[in-house]
Amino acid sequence: MNGERQQKYGEDCYCRTQGSPFFARKTRTNAHSCDKVIVITHSHPPDRVGIRWLSPGLKVYYIPFPTLVSSATLPNFFTFLPYYRTIVLREHITLVHAHASLSSLAHEGILHSHLLGVRTVFTDHSLFGFDDAASILTNKLVEAALRNVDAVICVSHTGRENTVLRAQLFERHPAVSSNAPLRPSQYVNNNVYVIPNALVAERFKPDPNPKSSDTITIVFVSRMAYRKGIDLLVATAPRICAIFPNVRFLVGGDGPKMVELLQMREKHLLQDRIELLGPVKPGDVRDVLVQGTIFLNTSLTESFGIATLEAACAGLYVVSTRVGGVPEILPEDMISFARPEEDDVVRAMSEAIRIVSAGKHDPVQAHERVRRFYDWGRITGRTERVYDAVLKSQPRDFWTRMQRTLELGRFAGPIFVAILVVECLFFLFLEWLMPREDIDFAVREDQSPGQSSGIELGTPTADFRPSSGDWSSEGDRDGDT
């Protein structure tokens, strides 16, 4: 890749995402378009603290914020800004890619980036409702965070519709006149994209020597939570076992609904036909999948369904509820759909059992198709085109962002404007407290140690080395991954 593009990309910053290591490697491999990828997440003591190199060009900063339930952190807002400013300056970050609607670090990273002249991209991975208090508050936070974001990526077309409605990512065009013909009054912003997830197909190869048996094993791997449709599994598993004597279940995962599974198994005396594995490590998922023939997904809401994709890649035939973006994942001959109802799940499972019993499903062919569809190289290329479009676009100035934020509503608008003003004042205080003239420049691959980087306000190109009490000691840089 030419030097102009390499200079534009500089280094990307991600809030924590499962696929970031693979994406980072592909980003650096694709014509060397990116110098370095920085991952920012909260710490996981005692092992994941400080700074770690996962691979050449992939660096992780573990911010020392305490976690609550499910590794979540409280919103930190201005507490995060000193850390974030330090990382952005020392690593020459020019573009920030944040993930997840409920990630406080993602929202705060987008909020702080504009002060540093950093462009922003946001990826939404989930679906949310509109009619309960939690969804209403969450949607307003997402709308505020994405009000001035440069681009939004969704993992499915269904997810795109959901995010556009939640974050109000459309323009309102008033009618020209009362006599004008009817036409759409709302148009989706042109900076909203759909790019699916990907997976490393080599990690989910089918069993090369499958055991021949008349027994059909149905695999279910998921968190045992209501949203994952565990109630459907509890209701349908005994019926399926009663209809098909040669069927057994292999269930992996843990969560609050595990008790109901245990009670169901004991009530129907199915201990020998329903095996509960408990928690399954990510590295062991493939070994669990290849023990089965059919994968069952009973989710009640799903934006994409990466577990379904992994199962199909491992050679399993898939039965899934027709919800969210799941119908967009696989061809119709690789999956059977059911409504999220007990009777229809039993019907779809009966159909799947007949298909695999007749030998109409080829695991090796299924693996090859998924490998071609969801290759990290292709997904990275599409994401890089979004980055190019963002970096070529005109950034919004501070007053424009204030005006757009004020339009959030009579109540929310002034609140978020006040947050922006206080944030700006705090940022100016940090500029005075930790001036850029005292910053040690990070040496880039295309820059000699003594070469000046030409620092300008709003164009981060420097490296700040924290003073006493540094949370990123040199001893942490060479830790295990």
Short mmCIF file of C-alpha atoms in Angstrom, two decimals:
data_model
loop_
_atom_site.label_atom_id
_atom_site.label_comp_id
_atom_site.label_asym_id
_atom_site.label_seq_id
_atom_site.Cartn_x
_atom_site.Cartn_y
_atom_site.Cartn_z
CA MET A 1 0.00 0.00 0.00
CA ASN A 2 1.25 3.47 -0.80
CA GLY A 3 2.67 5.69 1.88
CA GLU A 4 -0.24 8.14 1.75
CA ARG A 5 -2.73 5.55 2.88
CA GLN A 6 -0.37 4.19 5.50
CA GLN A 7 0.03 7.66 6.96
CA LYS A 8 -3.71 8.22 6.96
CA TYR A 9 -4.51 5.05 8.81
CA GLY A 10 -1.82 5.52 11.39
CA GLU A 11 -3.10 3.31 14.16
CA ASP A 12 -6.59 2.17 14.96
CA CYS A 13 -8.02 1.88 18.44
CA TYR A 14 -10.65 -0.65 19.39
CA CYS A 15 -12.72 -1.05 22.47
CA ARG A 16 -12.75 -4.71 23.40
CA THR A 17 -14.11 -7.13 20.79
CA GLN A 18 -13.72 -10.87 20.44
CA GLY A 19 -12.50 -10.77 16.84
CA SER A 20 -10.05 -7.88 17.17
CA PRO A 21 -6.85 -10.01 17.13
CA PHE A 22 -7.80 -11.66 13.82
CA PHE A 23 -9.05 -8.39 12.37
CA ALA A 24 -5.84 -6.65 13.41
CA ARG A 25 -3.63 -9.21 11.72
CA LYS A 26 -5.62 -9.00 8.49
CA THR A 27 -5.56 -5.20 8.63
CA ARG A 28 -1.79 -5.22 8.82
CA THR A 29 -1.54 -7.95 6.17
CA ASN A 30 -3.77 -6.20 3.64
CA ALA A 31 -1.06 -4.27 1.82
CA HIS A 32 0.32 -3.04 5.17
CA SER A 33 -2.38 -0.39 5.33
CA CYS A 34 -2.13 -0.02 9.11
CA ASP A 35 0.97 0.53 11.24
CA LYS A 36 -0.43 -0.72 14.51
CA VAL A 37 -3.72 -1.74 16.12
CA ILE A 38 -4.43 -0.73 19.70
CA VAL A 39 -7.06 -2.49 21.80
CA ILE A 40 -8.43 -0.63 24.83
CA THR A 41 -10.36 -2.54 27.47
CA HIS A 42 -10.65 -2.72 31.23
CA SER A 43 -8.26 -4.79 33.30
CA HIS A 44 -8.87 -8.38 34.39
CA PRO A 45 -6.70 -8.80 37.49
CA PRO A 46 -4.48 -10.46 38.36
CA ASP A 47 -3.45 -11.69 34.89
CA ARG A 48 -4.63 -9.03 32.44
CA VAL A 49 -3.25 -5.71 33.64
CA GLY A 50 -1.01 -2.99 32.23
CA ILE A 51 0.07 -3.26 28.60
CA ARG A 52 0.43 -6.47 26.60
CA TRP A 53 1.63 -7.24 23.11
CA LEU A 54 -0.53 -10.01 21.61
CA SER A 55 1.43 -10.02 18.35
CA PRO A 56 3.65 -7.61 16.40
CA GLY A 57 1.54 -4.54 15.77
CA LEU A 58 -1.28 -5.60 18.13
CA LYS A 59 -1.10 -3.93 21.52
CA VAL A 60 -3.62 -4.10 24.38
CA TYR A 61 -4.10 -1.48 27.09
CA TYR A 62 -5.89 -2.77 30.19
CA ILE A 63 -7.40 0.27 31.93
CA PRO A 64 -7.47 -0.21 35.75
CA PHE A 65 -11.23 0.13 36.21
CA PRO A 66 -13.01 -2.23 38.65
CA THR A 67 -15.59 -4.54 37.13
CA LEU A 68 -19.08 -5.44 38.29
CA VAL A 69 -21.31 -8.34 37.26
CA SER A 70 -20.46 -10.04 33.93
CA SER A 71 -17.21 -8.04 33.59
CA ALA A 72 -19.14 -4.79 33.12
CA THR A 73 -17.79 -1.42 34.27
CA LEU A 74 -19.63 1.64 35.51
CA PRO A 75 -19.63 4.73 33.26
CA ASN A 76 -16.43 6.66 34.01
CA PHE A 77 -16.75 9.65 31.67
CA PHE A 78 -14.07 12.11 32.84
CA THR A 79 -12.09 9.51 34.80
CA PHE A 80 -11.41 7.75 31.52
CA LEU A 81 -10.31 10.90 29.67
CA PRO A 82 -6.76 11.18 31.18
CA TYR A 83 -6.03 7.55 30.32
CA TYR A 84 -7.59 7.85 26.91
CA ARG A 85 -5.76 11.08 26.03
CA THR A 86 -2.46 9.52 27.07
CA ILE A 87 -3.00 6.43 24.91
CA VAL A 88 -4.18 8.40 21.88
CA LEU A 89 -1.21 10.74 22.01
CA ARG A 90 1.48 8.17 22.69
CA GLU A 91 0.23 5.74 20.04
CA HIS A 92 -0.53 8.24 17.22
CA ILE A 93 -4.11 7.00 16.97
CA THR A 94 -6.02 8.54 14.08
CA LEU A 95 -9.18 6.43 14.06
CA VAL A 96 -11.16 4.82 16.87
CA HIS A 97 -13.43 1.82 16.27
CA ALA A 98 -15.74 1.23 19.23
CA HIS A 99 -17.98 -1.79 19.77
CA ALA A 100 -21.23 -2.63 21.59
CA SER A 101 -24.16 -0.44 22.58
CA LEU A 102 -23.81 -1.22 26.28
CA SER A 103 -20.05 -0.63 26.52
CA SER A 104 -19.28 2.43 28.62
CA LEU A 105 -15.72 2.51 27.27
CA ALA A 106 -17.06 2.52 23.72
CA HIS A 107 -19.39 5.47 24.35
CA GLU A 108 -16.74 7.42 26.22
CA GLY A 109 -14.12 6.71 23.55
CA ILE A 110 -16.39 8.18 20.88
CA LEU A 111 -17.18 11.16 23.10
CA HIS A 112 -13.52 11.95 23.83
CA SER A 113 -12.14 11.30 20.35
CA HIS A 114 -13.52 14.48 18.80
CA LEU A 115 -11.48 16.63 21.18
CA LEU A 116 -8.31 14.91 19.97
CA GLY A 117 -9.07 15.17 16.26
CA VAL A 118 -9.61 11.41 16.01
CA ARG A 119 -12.22 9.99 13.62
CA THR A 120 -14.76 7.50 14.97
CA VAL A 121 -16.46 4.30 13.81
CA PHE A 122 -18.98 2.32 15.85
CA THR A 123 -20.11 -1.30 15.44
CA ASP A 124 -23.37 -2.48 16.98
CA HIS A 125 -23.70 -6.22 17.66
CA SER A 126 -27.06 -6.51 19.39
CA LEU A 127 -30.79 -5.92 19.05
CA PHE A 128 -32.78 -3.92 21.59
CA GLY A 129 -36.44 -3.16 22.12
CA PHE A 130 -38.29 0.13 22.42
CA ASP A 131 -41.05 -0.42 24.98
CA ASP A 132 -39.37 -0.95 28.37
CA ALA A 133 -37.58 1.48 30.64
CA ALA A 134 -34.14 -0.10 30.21
CA SER A 135 -34.40 -0.02 26.41
CA ILE A 136 -35.64 3.58 26.38
CA LEU A 137 -32.72 4.78 28.49
CA THR A 138 -30.19 2.69 26.56
CA ASN A 139 -31.51 3.90 23.21
CA LYS A 140 -31.20 7.53 24.27
CA LEU A 141 -27.59 6.93 25.35
CA VAL A 142 -26.84 5.27 22.01
CA GLU A 143 -28.51 8.13 20.14
CA ALA A 144 -26.36 10.65 22.01
CA ALA A 145 -23.15 8.67 21.47
CA LEU A 146 -23.79 8.23 17.74
CA ARG A 147 -25.02 11.77 17.16
CA ASN A 148 -21.61 12.84 15.86
CA VAL A 149 -19.99 9.51 14.99
CA ASP A 150 -18.38 9.34 11.55
CA ALA A 151 -19.65 5.87 10.57
CA VAL A 152 -21.80 3.07 11.97
CA ILE A 153 -21.37 -0.62 11.12
CA CYS A 154 -24.06 -3.23 11.81
CA VAL A 155 -23.54 -6.98 11.59
CA SER A 156 -26.82 -7.70 9.77
CA HIS A 157 -29.54 -5.89 7.85
CA THR A 158 -31.96 -6.55 10.68
CA GLY A 159 -29.44 -5.07 13.09
CA ARG A 160 -29.10 -2.06 10.79
CA GLU A 161 -32.83 -1.38 10.91
CA ASN A 162 -32.81 -1.70 14.69
CA THR A 163 -29.81 0.58 15.18
CA VAL A 164 -31.10 3.20 12.75
CA LEU A 165 -34.41 3.42 14.61
CA ARG A 166 -32.84 3.39 18.07
CA ALA A 167 -30.19 6.00 17.31
CA GLN A 168 -32.33 8.08 14.91
CA LEU A 169 -29.75 7.70 12.13
CA PHE A 170 -31.91 9.18 9.41
CA GLU A 171 -32.63 12.59 7.92
CA ARG A 172 -36.05 14.19 7.89
CA HIS A 173 -36.99 15.93 4.65
CA PRO A 174 -40.08 18.17 4.77
CA ALA A 175 -42.47 17.94 1.85
CA VAL A 176 -41.85 20.49 -0.90
CA SER A 177 -45.52 21.43 -1.14
CA SER A 178 -48.92 20.02 -0.36
CA ASN A 179 -49.41 19.20 -4.05
CA ALA A 180 -46.10 17.34 -4.34
CA PRO A 181 -46.34 13.56 -4.86
CA LEU A 182 -45.84 11.40 -1.80
CA ARG A 183 -42.28 10.22 -1.24
CA PRO A 184 -40.29 8.89 1.70
CA SER A 185 -39.91 11.56 4.37
CA GLN A 186 -37.06 9.86 6.16
CA TYR A 187 -33.79 8.66 4.67
CA VAL A 188 -31.15 6.56 6.37
CA ASN A 189 -27.80 8.31 6.71
CA ASN A 190 -25.26 7.24 4.11
CA ASN A 191 -22.66 6.49 6.78
CA VAL A 192 -24.48 3.37 8.06
CA TYR A 193 -23.01 0.11 6.73
CA VAL A 194 -23.71 -3.62 7.02
CA ILE A 195 -20.65 -5.85 7.47
CA PRO A 196 -21.15 -9.33 8.97
CA ASN A 197 -18.93 -10.99 11.52
CA ALA A 198 -16.28 -13.46 10.41
CA LEU A 199 -14.58 -16.47 11.94
CA VAL A 200 -11.36 -18.43 11.66
CA ALA A 201 -12.62 -21.47 9.74
CA GLU A 202 -9.45 -23.46 10.46
CA ARG A 203 -10.46 -23.56 14.12
CA PHE A 204 -13.80 -25.19 13.34
CA LYS A 205 -12.94 -28.02 10.99
CA PRO A 206 -15.29 -31.03 10.98
CA ASP A 207 -14.10 -34.28 12.49
CA PRO A 208 -11.99 -35.95 9.75
CA ASN A 209 -12.87 -39.41 11.08
CA PRO A 210 -16.48 -39.29 12.31
CA LYS A 211 -17.75 -42.33 14.13
CA SER A 212 -20.51 -44.19 12.32
CA SER A 213 -23.51 -44.55 14.60
CA ASP A 214 -27.28 -44.61 14.44
CA THR A 215 -27.42 -42.17 17.34
CA ILE A 216 -28.08 -38.54 16.42
CA THR A 217 -26.51 -36.04 18.80
CA ILE A 218 -28.07 -32.58 19.09
CA VAL A 219 -25.60 -29.97 20.37
CA PHE A 220 -26.67 -26.86 22.26
CA VAL A 221 -23.96 -24.42 23.36
CA SER A 222 -25.06 -21.11 24.84
CA ARG A 223 -25.38 -19.01 27.94
CA MET A 224 -28.23 -20.33 30.06
CA ALA A 225 -30.26 -17.12 30.00
CA TYR A 226 -33.83 -16.24 29.11
CA ARG A 227 -32.82 -14.34 25.97
CA LYS A 228 -31.20 -17.50 24.63
CA GLY A 229 -34.51 -19.35 24.70
CA ILE A 230 -33.65 -21.86 27.41
CA ASP A 231 -37.35 -22.19 28.20
CA LEU A 232 -37.87 -23.50 24.67
CA LEU A 233 -35.09 -26.03 25.16
CA VAL A 234 -36.59 -27.18 28.46
CA ALA A 235 -40.00 -27.63 26.83
CA THR A 236 -38.91 -29.32 23.59
CA ALA A 237 -36.05 -31.62 24.63
CA PRO A 238 -38.29 -34.20 26.41
CA ARG A 239 -40.72 -34.26 23.47
CA ILE A 240 -37.92 -34.79 20.95
CA CYS A 241 -36.43 -37.58 23.06
CA ALA A 242 -39.84 -39.25 23.24
CA ILE A 243 -40.41 -39.06 19.47
CA PHE A 244 -36.89 -40.16 18.46
CA PRO A 245 -35.37 -42.91 20.64
CA ASN A 246 -32.01 -42.59 18.86
CA VAL A 247 -31.54 -38.91 19.76
CA ARG A 248 -29.38 -37.55 22.59
CA PHE A 249 -28.59 -33.97 23.65
CA LEU A 250 -25.17 -32.49 24.44
CA VAL A 251 -25.60 -29.17 26.25
CA GLY A 252 -22.75 -26.79 27.03
CA GLY A 253 -22.86 -23.53 28.94
CA ASP A 254 -23.86 -22.11 32.28
CA GLY A 255 -26.12 -19.42 33.64
CA PRO A 256 -29.20 -18.69 35.75
CA LYS A 257 -31.39 -21.10 33.72
CA MET A 258 -29.17 -24.12 34.37
CA VAL A 259 -31.33 -25.10 37.36
CA GLU A 260 -34.37 -25.49 35.11
CA LEU A 261 -32.44 -27.79 32.79
CA LEU A 262 -31.36 -29.95 35.71
CA GLN A 263 -34.92 -30.14 37.00
CA MET A 264 -36.27 -31.07 33.55
CA ARG A 265 -33.70 -33.82 33.11
CA GLU A 266 -34.48 -35.28 36.52
CA LYS A 267 -38.26 -35.01 36.09
CA HIS A 268 -38.28 -36.91 32.80
CA LEU A 269 -35.49 -39.34 33.78
CA LEU A 270 -33.30 -38.30 30.86
CA GLN A 271 -29.92 -38.38 32.60
CA ASP A 272 -28.63 -40.89 30.05
CA ARG A 273 -29.84 -38.88 27.03
CA ILE A 274 -29.20 -35.26 28.01
CA GLU A 275 -25.59 -34.58 28.97
CA LEU A 276 -24.89 -31.25 30.64
CA LEU A 277 -21.26 -30.18 30.23
CA GLY A 278 -21.41 -26.95 32.20
CA PRO A 279 -19.11 -24.05 31.24
CA VAL A 280 -17.16 -24.61 28.02
CA LYS A 281 -13.93 -22.73 27.32
CA PRO A 282 -13.79 -20.93 23.95
CA GLY A 283 -10.91 -23.13 22.84
CA ASP A 284 -12.97 -26.26 23.53
CA VAL A 285 -16.12 -25.26 21.62
CA ARG A 286 -15.04 -26.98 18.41
CA ASP A 287 -14.36 -30.25 20.25
CA VAL A 288 -17.89 -30.12 21.64
CA LEU A 289 -19.50 -29.26 18.31
CA VAL A 290 -17.90 -32.09 16.33
CA GLN A 291 -19.45 -34.62 18.72
CA GLY A 292 -22.86 -33.79 17.28
CA THR A 293 -24.82 -33.92 14.06
CA ILE A 294 -27.34 -31.11 14.57
CA PHE A 295 -26.92 -27.75 16.28
CA LEU A 296 -29.93 -26.22 18.01
CA ASN A 297 -30.31 -22.46 18.53
CA THR A 298 -33.41 -21.31 20.41
CA SER A 299 -32.54 -17.62 20.85
CA LEU A 300 -35.43 -15.19 21.23
CA THR A 301 -33.40 -12.30 19.84
CA GLU A 302 -30.17 -12.40 17.86
CA SER A 303 -28.50 -9.76 15.73
CA PHE A 304 -26.17 -12.18 13.95
CA GLY A 305 -25.60 -15.48 15.74
CA ILE A 306 -21.89 -16.30 15.69
CA ALA A 307 -22.51 -19.59 17.54
CA THR A 308 -24.76 -20.74 14.70
CA LEU A 309 -22.06 -19.85 12.19
CA GLU A 310 -19.39 -21.75 14.14
CA ALA A 311 -21.60 -24.82 14.30
CA ALA A 312 -22.24 -24.75 10.55
CA CYS A 313 -18.51 -24.33 9.95
CA ALA A 314 -17.87 -27.41 12.10
CA GLY A 315 -20.12 -29.39 9.76
CA LEU A 316 -23.34 -29.51 11.77
CA TYR A 317 -26.80 -29.06 10.31
CA VAL A 318 -28.49 -26.13 12.07
CA VAL A 319 -31.96 -25.73 13.53
CA SER A 320 -32.71 -22.19 14.67
CA THR A 321 -35.52 -19.90 15.62
CA ARG A 322 -36.30 -17.36 12.90
CA VAL A 323 -35.38 -14.23 14.84
CA GLY A 324 -33.31 -11.14 14.17
CA GLY A 325 -30.49 -11.49 11.68
CA VAL A 326 -30.21 -15.30 11.86
CA PRO A 327 -32.01 -15.84 8.49
CA GLU A 328 -29.24 -13.82 6.81
CA ILE A 329 -26.39 -16.09 7.92
CA LEU A 330 -26.68 -19.40 6.03
CA PRO A 331 -28.21 -20.76 2.81
CA GLU A 332 -31.58 -22.46 3.18
CA ASP A 333 -30.18 -25.94 2.57
CA MET A 334 -27.91 -25.67 5.63
CA ILE A 335 -30.51 -24.61 8.18
CA SER A 336 -34.11 -25.28 9.23
CA PHE A 337 -36.08 -22.44 10.80
CA ALA A 338 -38.80 -22.46 13.40
CA ARG A 339 -40.94 -19.86 15.05
CA PRO A 340 -40.01 -19.31 18.71
CA GLU A 341 -42.78 -21.68 19.75
CA GLU A 342 -42.58 -25.14 21.28
CA ASP A 343 -44.53 -27.01 18.59
CA ASP A 344 -42.68 -25.38 15.70
CA VAL A 345 -39.27 -26.10 17.21
CA VAL A 346 -40.24 -29.78 17.45
CA ARG A 347 -41.39 -29.69 13.82
CA ALA A 348 -38.13 -28.10 12.60
CA MET A 349 -36.05 -30.54 14.61
CA SER A 350 -37.98 -33.49 13.15
CA GLU A 351 -37.27 -32.13 9.68
CA ALA A 352 -33.56 -31.79 10.47
CA ILE A 353 -33.36 -35.34 11.84
CA ARG A 354 -34.87 -36.69 8.63
CA ILE A 355 -32.37 -34.71 6.53
CA VAL A 356 -29.26 -35.90 8.36
CA SER A 357 -30.59 -39.46 8.65
CA ALA A 358 -31.01 -39.57 4.87
CA GLY A 359 -27.42 -38.38 4.37
CA LYS A 360 -28.48 -35.18 2.61
CA HIS A 361 -26.08 -32.99 4.61
CA ASP A 362 -22.34 -33.00 3.83
CA PRO A 363 -20.25 -31.61 6.75
CA VAL A 364 -17.13 -31.04 4.63
CA GLN A 365 -19.04 -29.13 1.97
CA ALA A 366 -20.75 -27.04 4.65
CA HIS A 367 -17.37 -26.15 6.14
CA GLU A 368 -16.00 -25.04 2.77
CA ARG A 369 -19.01 -22.87 2.06
CA VAL A 370 -18.80 -21.10 5.41
CA ARG A 371 -15.06 -20.65 4.99
CA ARG A 372 -15.63 -18.84 1.68
CA PHE A 373 -18.54 -16.75 2.93
CA TYR A 374 -17.02 -15.46 6.16
CA ASP A 375 -13.31 -15.05 5.54
CA TRP A 376 -11.54 -12.46 7.69
CA GLY A 377 -9.69 -11.12 4.65
CA ARG A 378 -12.92 -10.16 2.89
CA ILE A 379 -14.49 -8.70 6.01
CA THR A 380 -11.37 -6.68 6.75
CA GLY A 381 -11.30 -5.30 3.22
CA ARG A 382 -14.88 -4.09 3.53
CA THR A 383 -14.13 -2.49 6.89
CA GLU A 384 -11.05 -0.75 5.50
CA ARG A 385 -13.21 0.83 2.81
CA VAL A 386 -15.35 2.28 5.59
CA TYR A 387 -12.20 3.63 7.23
CA ASP A 388 -11.15 5.23 3.95
CA ALA A 389 -14.53 6.91 3.56
CA VAL A 390 -14.37 8.22 7.13
CA LEU A 391 -10.84 9.60 6.80
CA LYS A 392 -11.73 11.33 3.53
CA SER A 393 -14.89 12.93 4.93
CA GLN A 394 -15.02 16.39 6.47
CA PRO A 395 -15.01 16.32 10.29
CA ARG A 396 -17.59 18.31 12.23
CA ASP A 397 -16.39 21.28 14.24
CA PHE A 398 -17.14 21.73 17.92
CA TRP A 399 -20.09 24.08 17.46
CA THR A 400 -21.73 21.80 14.91
CA ARG A 401 -21.47 18.92 17.35
CA MET A 402 -22.98 21.09 20.07
CA GLN A 403 -25.92 22.00 17.83
CA ARG A 404 -26.54 18.39 16.81
CA THR A 405 -26.37 17.28 20.43
CA LEU A 406 -28.86 19.95 21.46
CA GLU A 407 -31.35 18.44 18.99
CA LEU A 408 -31.55 15.25 21.09
CA GLY A 409 -34.61 16.66 22.84
CA ARG A 410 -35.81 19.24 25.32
CA PHE A 411 -34.64 17.17 28.26
CA ALA A 412 -31.74 15.05 26.97
CA GLY A 413 -30.28 17.73 24.67
CA PRO A 414 -29.24 20.26 27.36
CA ILE A 415 -27.93 17.47 29.61
CA PHE A 416 -25.58 16.07 26.97
CA VAL A 417 -24.54 19.57 25.88
CA ALA A 418 -23.55 20.30 29.48
CA ILE A 419 -21.52 17.08 29.49
CA LEU A 420 -19.75 18.17 26.30
CA VAL A 421 -18.93 21.59 27.75
CA VAL A 422 -17.56 20.17 31.01
CA GLU A 423 -15.61 17.58 29.05
CA CYS A 424 -14.06 20.31 26.89
CA LEU A 425 -13.05 22.32 29.96
CA PHE A 426 -11.54 19.24 31.59
CA PHE A 427 -9.66 18.48 28.38
CA LEU A 428 -8.18 22.01 28.38
CA PHE A 429 -7.17 21.50 32.01
CA LEU A 430 -5.35 18.29 31.04
CA GLU A 431 -3.62 20.15 28.20
CA TRP A 432 -2.31 22.59 30.81
CA LEU A 433 -1.50 19.97 33.45
CA MET A 434 0.23 17.58 31.03
CA PRO A 435 1.42 19.82 28.17
CA ARG A 436 2.31 18.23 24.88
CA GLU A 437 5.73 19.87 24.96
CA ASP A 438 6.68 17.43 27.73
CA ILE A 439 5.58 14.38 25.81
CA ASP A 440 8.07 11.81 24.52
CA PHE A 441 7.36 11.00 20.90
CA ALA A 442 6.62 7.41 20.03
CA VAL A 443 8.85 6.23 17.20
CA ARG A 444 6.80 5.14 14.20
CA GLU A 445 7.93 2.57 11.67
CA ASP A 446 8.30 5.32 9.06
CA GLN A 447 10.01 7.86 11.38
CA SER A 448 13.50 8.08 12.82
CA PRO A 449 13.88 8.61 16.60
CA GLY A 450 15.04 12.21 16.25
CA GLN A 451 12.49 13.28 13.67
CA SER A 452 9.83 15.78 14.71
CA SER A 453 6.19 14.80 14.39
CA GLY A 454 4.78 18.30 14.00
CA ILE A 455 2.31 18.43 16.88
CA GLU A 456 -0.84 20.46 16.40
CA LEU A 457 -3.87 20.75 18.64
CA GLY A 458 -6.46 18.24 17.53
CA THR A 459 -3.93 16.14 15.59
CA PRO A 460 -2.51 13.58 18.04
CA THR A 461 0.95 12.48 16.99
CA ALA A 462 2.82 12.19 20.27
CA ASP A 463 3.58 9.82 23.11
CA PHE A 464 2.88 10.79 26.71
CA ARG A 465 4.68 8.79 29.37
CA PRO A 466 2.70 8.86 32.66
CA SER A 467 4.49 10.04 35.76
CA SER A 468 4.67 8.46 39.21
CA GLY A 469 2.17 5.73 39.96
CA ASP A 470 2.21 4.66 36.31
CA TRP A 471 -0.32 1.90 35.67
CA SER A 472 1.58 0.75 32.58
CA SER A 473 4.92 -0.37 33.95
CA GLU A 474 7.57 -1.69 31.61
CA GLY A 475 7.34 -5.05 33.34
CA ASP A 476 3.83 -5.55 31.96
CA ARG A 477 4.82 -5.04 28.34
CA ASP A 478 6.26 -8.49 27.88
CA GLY A 479 3.58 -10.46 29.70
CA ASP A 480 1.97 -13.61 28.43
CA THR A 481 -0.95 -13.34 26.09
#
